[in-house]
PDB file of C-alpha atoms in Angstrom:
ATOM      1  CA  UNK A   1      49.222 -30.378  53.640  1.00  0.00           C
ATOM      2  CA  UNK A   2      48.518 -26.934  55.053  1.00  0.00           C
ATOM      3  CA  UNK A   3      45.800 -26.166  52.459  1.00  0.00           C
ATOM      4  CA  UNK A   4      42.972 -23.987  53.714  1.00  0.00           C
ATOM      5  CA  UNK A   5      39.350 -24.853  53.040  1.00  0.00           C
ATOM      6  CA  UNK A   6      35.964 -23.505  54.052  1.00  0.00           C
ATOM      7  CA  UNK A   7      34.348 -25.464  56.839  1.00  0.00           C
ATOM      8  CA  UNK A   8      31.145 -25.550  58.840  1.00  0.00           C
ATOM      9  CA  UNK A   9      31.605 -26.336  62.558  1.00  0.00           C
ATOM     10  CA  UNK A  10      29.016 -27.674  65.012  1.00  0.00           C
ATOM     11  CA  UNK A  11      29.908 -28.011  68.715  1.00  0.00           C
ATOM     12  CA  UNK A  12      27.973 -29.823  71.432  1.00  0.00           C
ATOM     13  CA  UNK A  13      28.905 -29.668  75.147  1.00  0.00           C
ATOM     14  CA  UNK A  14      28.703 -33.106  76.700  1.00  0.00           C
ATOM     15  CA  UNK A  15      27.294 -33.519  80.233  1.00  0.00           C
ATOM     16  CA  UNK A  16      29.456 -34.606  83.160  1.00  0.00           C
ATOM     17  CA  UNK A  17      32.762 -33.791  84.567  1.00  0.00           C
ATOM     18  CA  UNK A  18      35.265 -32.927  83.349  1.00  0.00           C
ATOM     19  CA  UNK A  19      33.506 -30.735  80.770  1.00  0.00           C
ATOM     20  CA  UNK A  20      33.930 -32.016  77.258  1.00  0.00           C
ATOM     21  CA  UNK A  21      32.742 -30.916  73.859  1.00  0.00           C
ATOM     22  CA  UNK A  22      31.830 -32.826  70.711  1.00  0.00           C
ATOM     23  CA  UNK A  23      32.884 -30.947  67.616  1.00  0.00           C
ATOM     24  CA  UNK A  24      31.845 -31.762  64.036  1.00  0.00           C
ATOM     25  CA  UNK A  25      33.765 -30.135  61.194  1.00  0.00           C
ATOM     26  CA  UNK A  26      32.310 -30.398  57.665  1.00  0.00           C
ATOM     27  CA  UNK A  27      34.194 -29.466  54.496  1.00  0.00           C
ATOM     28  CA  UNK A  28      31.888 -27.172  52.516  1.00  0.00           C
ATOM     29  CA  UNK A  29      34.275 -26.469  49.647  1.00  0.00           C
ATOM     30  CA  UNK A  30      31.929 -28.064  47.124  1.00  0.00           C
ATOM     31  CA  UNK A  31      28.967 -26.120  48.438  1.00  0.00           C
ATOM     32  CA  UNK A  32      30.888 -22.854  48.294  1.00  0.00           C
ATOM     33  CA  UNK A  33      31.996 -23.579  44.747  1.00  0.00           C
ATOM     34  CA  UNK A  34      28.396 -24.343  43.799  1.00  0.00           C
ATOM     35  CA  UNK A  35      27.242 -21.120  45.438  1.00  0.00           C
ATOM     36  CA  UNK A  36      29.901 -19.169  43.555  1.00  0.00           C
ATOM     37  CA  UNK A  37      28.886 -20.799  40.287  1.00  0.00           C
ATOM     38  CA  UNK A  38      25.217 -20.089  41.016  1.00  0.00           C
ATOM     39  CA  UNK A  39      26.048 -16.476  41.813  1.00  0.00           C
ATOM     40  CA  UNK A  40      27.877 -16.135  38.506  1.00  0.00           C
ATOM     41  CA  UNK A  41      24.942 -17.717  36.651  1.00  0.00           C
ATOM     42  CA  UNK A  42      22.554 -15.355  38.368  1.00  0.00           C
ATOM     43  CA  UNK A  43      24.696 -12.409  37.333  1.00  0.00           C
ATOM     44  CA  UNK A  44      24.725 -13.654  33.716  1.00  0.00           C
ATOM     45  CA  UNK A  45      20.961 -14.193  33.767  1.00  0.00           C
ATOM     46  CA  UNK A  46      20.365 -10.734  35.231  1.00  0.00           C
ATOM     47  CA  UNK A  47      22.568  -9.173  32.563  1.00  0.00           C
ATOM     48  CA  UNK A  48      20.790 -11.077  29.820  1.00  0.00           C
ATOM     49  CA  UNK A  49      17.428 -10.174  31.320  1.00  0.00           C
ATOM     50  CA  UNK A  50      18.430  -6.499  31.339  1.00  0.00           C
ATOM     51  CA  UNK A  51      19.582  -6.754  27.717  1.00  0.00           C
ATOM     52  CA  UNK A  52      16.367  -8.517  26.708  1.00  0.00           C
ATOM     53  CA  UNK A  53      14.290  -5.929  28.526  1.00  0.00           C
ATOM     54  CA  UNK A  54      16.125  -3.157  26.694  1.00  0.00           C
ATOM     55  CA  UNK A  55      15.552  -4.954  23.378  1.00  0.00           C
ATOM     56  CA  UNK A  56      11.854  -5.389  24.137  1.00  0.00           C
ATOM     57  CA  UNK A  57      11.523  -1.715  25.055  1.00  0.00           C
ATOM     58  CA  UNK A  58      13.297  -0.704  21.851  1.00  0.00           C
ATOM     59  CA  UNK A  59      11.055  -3.051  19.871  1.00  0.00           C
ATOM     60  CA  UNK A  60       7.958  -1.641  21.570  1.00  0.00           C
ATOM     61  CA  UNK A  61       9.143   1.885  20.768  1.00  0.00           C
ATOM     62  CA  UNK A  62       9.654   0.936  17.113  1.00  0.00           C
ATOM     63  CA  UNK A  63       6.246  -0.726  16.954  1.00  0.00           C
ATOM     64  CA  UNK A  64       4.627   2.306  18.562  1.00  0.00           C
ATOM     65  CA  UNK A  65       6.314   4.635  16.069  1.00  0.00           C
ATOM     66  CA  UNK A  66       5.337   2.383  13.170  1.00  0.00           C
ATOM     67  CA  UNK A  67       1.752   2.283  14.398  1.00  0.00           C
ATOM     68  CA  UNK A  68       1.666   6.064  14.734  1.00  0.00           C
ATOM     69  CA  UNK A  69       3.139   6.412  11.241  1.00  0.00           C
ATOM     70  CA  UNK A  70       0.574   4.026   9.750  1.00  0.00           C
ATOM     71  CA  UNK A  71      -2.246   5.737  11.618  1.00  0.00           C
ATOM     72  CA  UNK A  72      -1.122   9.098  10.224  1.00  0.00           C
ATOM     73  CA  UNK A  73      -0.583   7.826   6.674  1.00  0.00           C
ATOM     74  CA  UNK A  74      -2.611   9.528   3.956  1.00  0.00           C
ATOM     75  CA  UNK A  75      -3.321   6.204   2.243  1.00  0.00           C
ATOM     76  CA  UNK A  76      -5.657   3.625   3.732  1.00  0.00           C
ATOM     77  CA  UNK A  77      -3.858   0.650   5.300  1.00  0.00           C
ATOM     78  CA  UNK A  78      -5.458  -2.704   6.125  1.00  0.00           C
ATOM     79  CA  UNK A  79      -3.886  -5.730   7.821  1.00  0.00           C
ATOM     80  CA  UNK A  80      -5.607  -9.085   7.368  1.00  0.00           C
ATOM     81  CA  UNK A  81      -4.653 -12.562   8.526  1.00  0.00           C
ATOM     82  CA  UNK A  82      -4.031 -15.502   6.202  1.00  0.00           C
ATOM     83  CA  UNK A  83      -7.744 -16.322   6.208  1.00  0.00           C
ATOM     84  CA  UNK A  84      -8.626 -12.822   5.022  1.00  0.00           C
ATOM     85  CA  UNK A  85     -10.029 -11.540   8.323  1.00  0.00           C
ATOM     86  CA  UNK A  86      -9.345  -7.842   8.947  1.00  0.00           C
ATOM     87  CA  UNK A  87      -7.094  -7.367  11.986  1.00  0.00           C
ATOM     88  CA  UNK A  88      -6.298  -3.639  11.844  1.00  0.00           C
ATOM     89  CA  UNK A  89      -7.137  -0.516   9.835  1.00  0.00           C
ATOM     90  CA  UNK A  90      -5.957   3.081  10.054  1.00  0.00           C
ATOM     91  CA  UNK A  91      -7.929   6.348  10.080  1.00  0.00           C
ATOM     92  CA  UNK A  92      -7.490   6.833   6.323  1.00  0.00           C
ATOM     93  CA  UNK A  93      -9.362   3.559   5.766  1.00  0.00           C
ATOM     94  CA  UNK A  94     -12.326   4.936   7.691  1.00  0.00           C
ATOM     95  CA  UNK A  95     -12.191   8.172   5.696  1.00  0.00           C
ATOM     96  CA  UNK A  96     -12.032   6.237   2.417  1.00  0.00           C
ATOM     97  CA  UNK A  97     -14.670   3.555   3.074  1.00  0.00           C
ATOM     98  CA  UNK A  98     -16.911   4.986   5.793  1.00  0.00           C
ATOM     99  CA  UNK A  99     -16.322   1.932   8.014  1.00  0.00           C
ATOM    100  CA  UNK A 100     -14.873   2.578  11.486  1.00  0.00           C
ATOM    101  CA  UNK A 101     -12.136   0.345  12.875  1.00  0.00           C
ATOM    102  CA  UNK A 102     -14.672  -1.320  15.195  1.00  0.00           C
ATOM    103  CA  UNK A 103     -16.942  -2.082  12.221  1.00  0.00           C
ATOM    104  CA  UNK A 104     -14.143  -3.345   9.961  1.00  0.00           C
ATOM    105  CA  UNK A 105     -12.073  -5.497  12.335  1.00  0.00           C
ATOM    106  CA  UNK A 106     -13.237  -9.093  12.224  1.00  0.00           C
ATOM    107  CA  UNK A 107     -14.865  -8.621   8.821  1.00  0.00           C
ATOM    108  CA  UNK A 108     -13.701  -9.979   5.471  1.00  0.00           C
ATOM    109  CA  UNK A 109     -12.596  -7.415   2.851  1.00  0.00           C
ATOM    110  CA  UNK A 110     -15.527  -8.683   0.765  1.00  0.00           C
ATOM    111  CA  UNK A 111     -17.575  -6.135   2.701  1.00  0.00           C
ATOM    112  CA  UNK A 112     -16.138  -3.614   0.193  1.00  0.00           C
ATOM    113  CA  UNK A 113     -16.971  -5.689  -2.889  1.00  0.00           C
ATOM    114  CA  UNK A 114     -18.771  -3.564  -5.480  1.00  0.00           C
ATOM    115  CA  UNK A 115     -19.627  -6.448  -7.790  1.00  0.00           C
ATOM    116  CA  UNK A 116     -17.770  -4.708 -10.625  1.00  0.00           C
ATOM    117  CA  UNK A 117     -15.056  -7.388 -10.949  1.00  0.00           C
ATOM    118  CA  UNK A 118     -15.403 -11.045 -12.011  1.00  0.00           C
ATOM    119  CA  UNK A 119     -14.540 -13.901  -9.662  1.00  0.00           C
ATOM    120  CA  UNK A 120     -11.405 -14.616 -11.728  1.00  0.00           C
ATOM    121  CA  UNK A 121     -10.054 -11.155 -10.855  1.00  0.00           C
ATOM    122  CA  UNK A 122      -9.943 -11.930  -7.124  1.00  0.00           C
ATOM    123  CA  UNK A 123      -8.854 -15.530  -7.707  1.00  0.00           C
ATOM    124  CA  UNK A 124      -5.769 -14.257  -9.504  1.00  0.00           C
ATOM    125  CA  UNK A 125      -5.109 -11.766  -6.701  1.00  0.00           C
ATOM    126  CA  UNK A 126      -5.248 -14.464  -3.986  1.00  0.00           C
ATOM    127  CA  UNK A 127      -3.168 -16.869  -6.045  1.00  0.00           C
ATOM    128  CA  UNK A 128      -0.463 -14.211  -6.336  1.00  0.00           C
ATOM    129  CA  UNK A 129      -0.253 -13.210  -2.672  1.00  0.00           C
ATOM    130  CA  UNK A 130      -0.559 -16.777  -1.336  1.00  0.00           C
ATOM    131  CA  UNK A 131       2.465 -17.588  -3.485  1.00  0.00           C
ATOM    132  CA  UNK A 132       4.386 -14.959  -1.512  1.00  0.00           C
ATOM    133  CA  UNK A 133       4.386 -12.276  -4.203  1.00  0.00           C
ATOM    134  CA  UNK A 134       3.065  -8.720  -4.010  1.00  0.00           C
ATOM    135  CA  UNK A 135      -0.023  -7.788  -6.015  1.00  0.00           C
ATOM    136  CA  UNK A 136      -0.810  -4.400  -7.531  1.00  0.00           C
ATOM    137  CA  UNK A 137      -3.886  -3.244  -9.374  1.00  0.00           C
ATOM    138  CA  UNK A 138      -6.881  -0.936  -9.539  1.00  0.00           C
ATOM    139  CA  UNK A 139     -10.095  -2.009  -7.814  1.00  0.00           C
ATOM    140  CA  UNK A 140     -13.560  -0.502  -7.859  1.00  0.00           C
ATOM    141  CA  UNK A 141     -14.920  -0.904  -4.321  1.00  0.00           C
ATOM    142  CA  UNK A 142     -18.076   0.105  -2.506  1.00  0.00           C
ATOM    143  CA  UNK A 143     -18.260   2.424   0.505  1.00  0.00           C
ATOM    144  CA  UNK A 144     -20.524   1.894   3.475  1.00  0.00           C
ATOM    145  CA  UNK A 145     -23.032   4.340   1.966  1.00  0.00           C
ATOM    146  CA  UNK A 146     -23.188   2.277  -1.228  1.00  0.00           C
ATOM    147  CA  UNK A 147     -21.224   4.664  -3.448  1.00  0.00           C
ATOM    148  CA  UNK A 148     -18.423   3.286  -5.603  1.00  0.00           C
ATOM    149  CA  UNK A 149     -14.840   4.494  -5.742  1.00  0.00           C
ATOM    150  CA  UNK A 150     -11.650   3.468  -7.519  1.00  0.00           C
ATOM    151  CA  UNK A 151      -8.510   2.652  -5.558  1.00  0.00           C
ATOM    152  CA  UNK A 152      -4.970   1.669  -6.485  1.00  0.00           C
ATOM    153  CA  UNK A 153      -4.104  -1.201  -4.152  1.00  0.00           C
ATOM    154  CA  UNK A 154      -0.843  -2.944  -3.274  1.00  0.00           C
ATOM    155  CA  UNK A 155      -0.957  -6.139  -1.180  1.00  0.00           C
ATOM    156  CA  UNK A 156       2.231  -7.472   0.416  1.00  0.00           C
ATOM    157  CA  UNK A 157       2.538 -10.825   2.257  1.00  0.00           C
ATOM    158  CA  UNK A 158       4.057 -10.847   5.773  1.00  0.00           C
ATOM    159  CA  UNK A 159       6.006 -13.943   6.859  1.00  0.00           C
ATOM    160  CA  UNK A 160       7.158 -15.313  10.211  1.00  0.00           C
ATOM    161  CA  UNK A 161      10.645 -16.463  11.193  1.00  0.00           C
ATOM    162  CA  UNK A 162      10.424 -19.654   9.148  1.00  0.00           C
ATOM    163  CA  UNK A 163       9.003 -17.972   6.053  1.00  0.00           C
ATOM    164  CA  UNK A 164       5.357 -18.963   6.488  1.00  0.00           C
ATOM    165  CA  UNK A 165       2.799 -16.327   5.465  1.00  0.00           C
ATOM    166  CA  UNK A 166       0.874 -15.048   8.498  1.00  0.00           C
ATOM    167  CA  UNK A 167      -0.665 -11.756   7.368  1.00  0.00           C
ATOM    168  CA  UNK A 168      -1.176  -9.446   4.397  1.00  0.00           C
ATOM    169  CA  UNK A 169      -0.799  -5.662   4.377  1.00  0.00           C
ATOM    170  CA  UNK A 170      -2.893  -3.762   1.841  1.00  0.00           C
ATOM    171  CA  UNK A 171      -2.189  -0.113   1.009  1.00  0.00           C
ATOM    172  CA  UNK A 172      -5.055   1.650  -0.758  1.00  0.00           C
ATOM    173  CA  UNK A 173      -4.863   4.973  -2.596  1.00  0.00           C
ATOM    174  CA  UNK A 174      -8.102   6.693  -3.584  1.00  0.00           C
ATOM    175  CA  UNK A 175      -8.079   7.179  -7.362  1.00  0.00           C
ATOM    176  CA  UNK A 176     -11.629   8.530  -7.663  1.00  0.00           C
ATOM    177  CA  UNK A 177     -10.633  12.162  -8.216  1.00  0.00           C
ATOM    178  CA  UNK A 178      -7.887  11.247 -10.660  1.00  0.00           C
ATOM    179  CA  UNK A 179     -10.224   8.917 -12.551  1.00  0.00           C
ATOM    180  CA  UNK A 180     -12.820  11.680 -12.769  1.00  0.00           C
ATOM    181  CA  UNK A 181     -10.174  14.102 -14.005  1.00  0.00           C
ATOM    182  CA  UNK A 182      -8.994  11.549 -16.564  1.00  0.00           C
ATOM    183  CA  UNK A 183     -12.579  11.063 -17.761  1.00  0.00           C
ATOM    184  CA  UNK A 184     -13.084  14.828 -17.997  1.00  0.00           C
ATOM    185  CA  UNK A 185      -9.807  15.177 -19.897  1.00  0.00           C
ATOM    186  CA  UNK A 186     -10.831  12.355 -22.225  1.00  0.00           C
ATOM    187  CA  UNK A 187     -14.141  14.092 -22.926  1.00  0.00           C
ATOM    188  CA  UNK A 188     -12.326  17.384 -23.547  1.00  0.00           C
ATOM    189  CA  UNK A 189      -9.818  15.756 -25.913  1.00  0.00           C
ATOM    190  CA  UNK A 190     -12.635  14.025 -27.798  1.00  0.00           C
ATOM    191  CA  UNK A 191     -14.465  17.345 -28.141  1.00  0.00           C
ATOM    192  CA  UNK A 192     -11.294  19.053 -29.367  1.00  0.00           C
ATOM    193  CA  UNK A 193     -10.677  16.304 -31.906  1.00  0.00           C
ATOM    194  CA  UNK A 194     -14.258  16.661 -33.165  1.00  0.00           C
ATOM    195  CA  UNK A 195     -13.831  20.431 -33.366  1.00  0.00           C
ATOM    196  CA  UNK A 196     -10.617  20.041 -35.358  1.00  0.00           C
ATOM    197  CA  UNK A 197     -12.299  17.615 -37.753  1.00  0.00           C
ATOM    198  CA  UNK A 198     -15.208  20.017 -38.202  1.00  0.00           C
ATOM    199  CA  UNK A 199     -12.808  22.870 -38.851  1.00  0.00           C
ATOM    200  CA  UNK A 200     -10.911  20.858 -41.440  1.00  0.00           C
ATOM    201  CA  UNK A 201     -14.174  19.890 -43.128  1.00  0.00           C
ATOM    202  CA  UNK A 202     -15.297  23.520 -43.197  1.00  0.00           C
ATOM    203  CA  UNK A 203     -11.947  24.583 -44.622  1.00  0.00           C
ATOM    204  CA  UNK A 204     -12.268  21.977 -47.381  1.00  0.00           C
ATOM    205  CA  UNK A 205     -15.835  23.087 -48.128  1.00  0.00           C
ATOM    206  CA  UNK A 206     -14.771  26.757 -48.263  1.00  0.00           C
ATOM    207  CA  UNK A 207     -11.876  25.834 -50.553  1.00  0.00           C
ATOM    208  CA  UNK A 208     -14.181  23.866 -52.854  1.00  0.00           C
ATOM    209  CA  UNK A 209     -16.693  26.742 -52.967  1.00  0.00           C
ATOM    210  CA  UNK A 210     -13.873  29.195 -53.688  1.00  0.00           C
ATOM    211  CA  UNK A 211     -12.554  27.008 -56.504  1.00  0.00           C
ATOM    212  CA  UNK A 212     -16.044  26.643 -58.004  1.00  0.00           C
ATOM    213  CA  UNK A 213     -16.632  30.418 -57.827  1.00  0.00           C
ATOM    214  CA  UNK A 214     -13.269  31.136 -59.397  1.00  0.00           C
ATOM    215  CA  UNK A 215     -14.038  28.647 -62.169  1.00  0.00           C
ATOM    216  CA  UNK A 216     -17.493  30.155 -62.707  1.00  0.00           C
ATOM    217  CA  UNK A 217     -16.121  33.717 -62.755  1.00  0.00           C
ATOM    218  CA  UNK A 218     -13.428  32.691 -65.177  1.00  0.00           C
ATOM    219  CA  UNK A 219     -15.960  31.115 -67.475  1.00  0.00           C
ATOM    220  CA  UNK A 220     -18.246  34.168 -67.271  1.00  0.00           C
ATOM    221  CA  UNK A 221     -15.306  36.441 -68.026  1.00  0.00           C
ATOM    222  CA  UNK A 222     -14.318  34.304 -70.976  1.00  0.00           C
ATOM    223  CA  UNK A 223     -17.839  34.251 -72.358  1.00  0.00           C
ATOM    224  CA  UNK A 224     -18.275  38.001 -71.889  1.00  0.00           C
ATOM    225  CA  UNK A 225     -14.969  38.778 -73.534  1.00  0.00           C
ATOM    226  CA  UNK A 226     -15.866  36.527 -76.446  1.00  0.00           C
ATOM    227  CA  UNK A 227     -19.145  38.342 -76.955  1.00  0.00           C
ATOM    228  CA  UNK A 228     -17.430  41.755 -76.893  1.00  0.00           C
ATOM    229  CA  UNK A 229     -14.876  40.641 -79.454  1.00  0.00           C
ATOM    230  CA  UNK A 230     -17.613  39.332 -81.705  1.00  0.00           C
ATOM    231  CA  UNK A 231     -19.463  42.661 -81.422  1.00  0.00           C
ATOM    232  CA  UNK A 232     -16.313  44.596 -82.331  1.00  0.00           C
ATOM    233  CA  UNK A 233     -15.757  42.382 -85.362  1.00  0.00           C
ATOM    234  CA  UNK A 234     -19.325  42.900 -86.560  1.00  0.00           C
ATOM    235  CA  UNK A 235     -18.969  46.662 -86.082  1.00  0.00           C
ATOM    236  CA  UNK A 236     -15.823  46.620 -88.175  1.00  0.00           C
ATOM    237  CA  UNK A 237     -17.575  44.815 -90.964  1.00  0.00           C
ATOM    238  CA  UNK A 238     -20.332  47.383 -90.988  1.00  0.00           C
ATOM    239  CA  UNK A 239     -17.925  50.290 -91.078  1.00  0.00           C
ATOM    240  CA  UNK A 240     -16.040  48.850 -93.990  1.00  0.00           C
TER     241      UNK A 240
END
């Protein structure tokens, strides 16, 4: 029908005279189509691989920036797994607690327990975050050197693609200085209130003393005037 097709030709020269050849012609249209399809698939796979590589690089860049940001954060940051094992801490955590990253990773956050809170306090905290909700509160913890400090802590659950909780991120802000300032302010206010009460009491006492003195002076004046009038009357009687 005059249609062209790709072919593969093998030729063998046969012995004897006259010289003859044996030629085999194979239609390789199907193979060529398969090769073309495979080439197209390879091109698609290479393009997708390039796109995926670019996505991975972008994701790695974002993760690196996020890590740098968390490392540089002023507040302490702790990442623990679902079992409560510390997986990562930043420099602020070390500054706050005295524990280095090497000392903290692999430990349970109970290493910071000061003993100042009842068991029910932490039970409520775990019940909240295991339910997928964030928890916020103030905690008195213990540093590596044994000293206590107050922190404001927020714990947020981290979920995977199907919504299962895999990790928890805790952000801790040192409240020790603020608590000390609040205590000092409370003491100052209490002292001022006591001073005001004392002043009011003194003012009342002074007023009472003043009223008594005025009453006494008035009575003395009245008595003295009465005596003078009596003396004048007696003198008049004598003169008459």
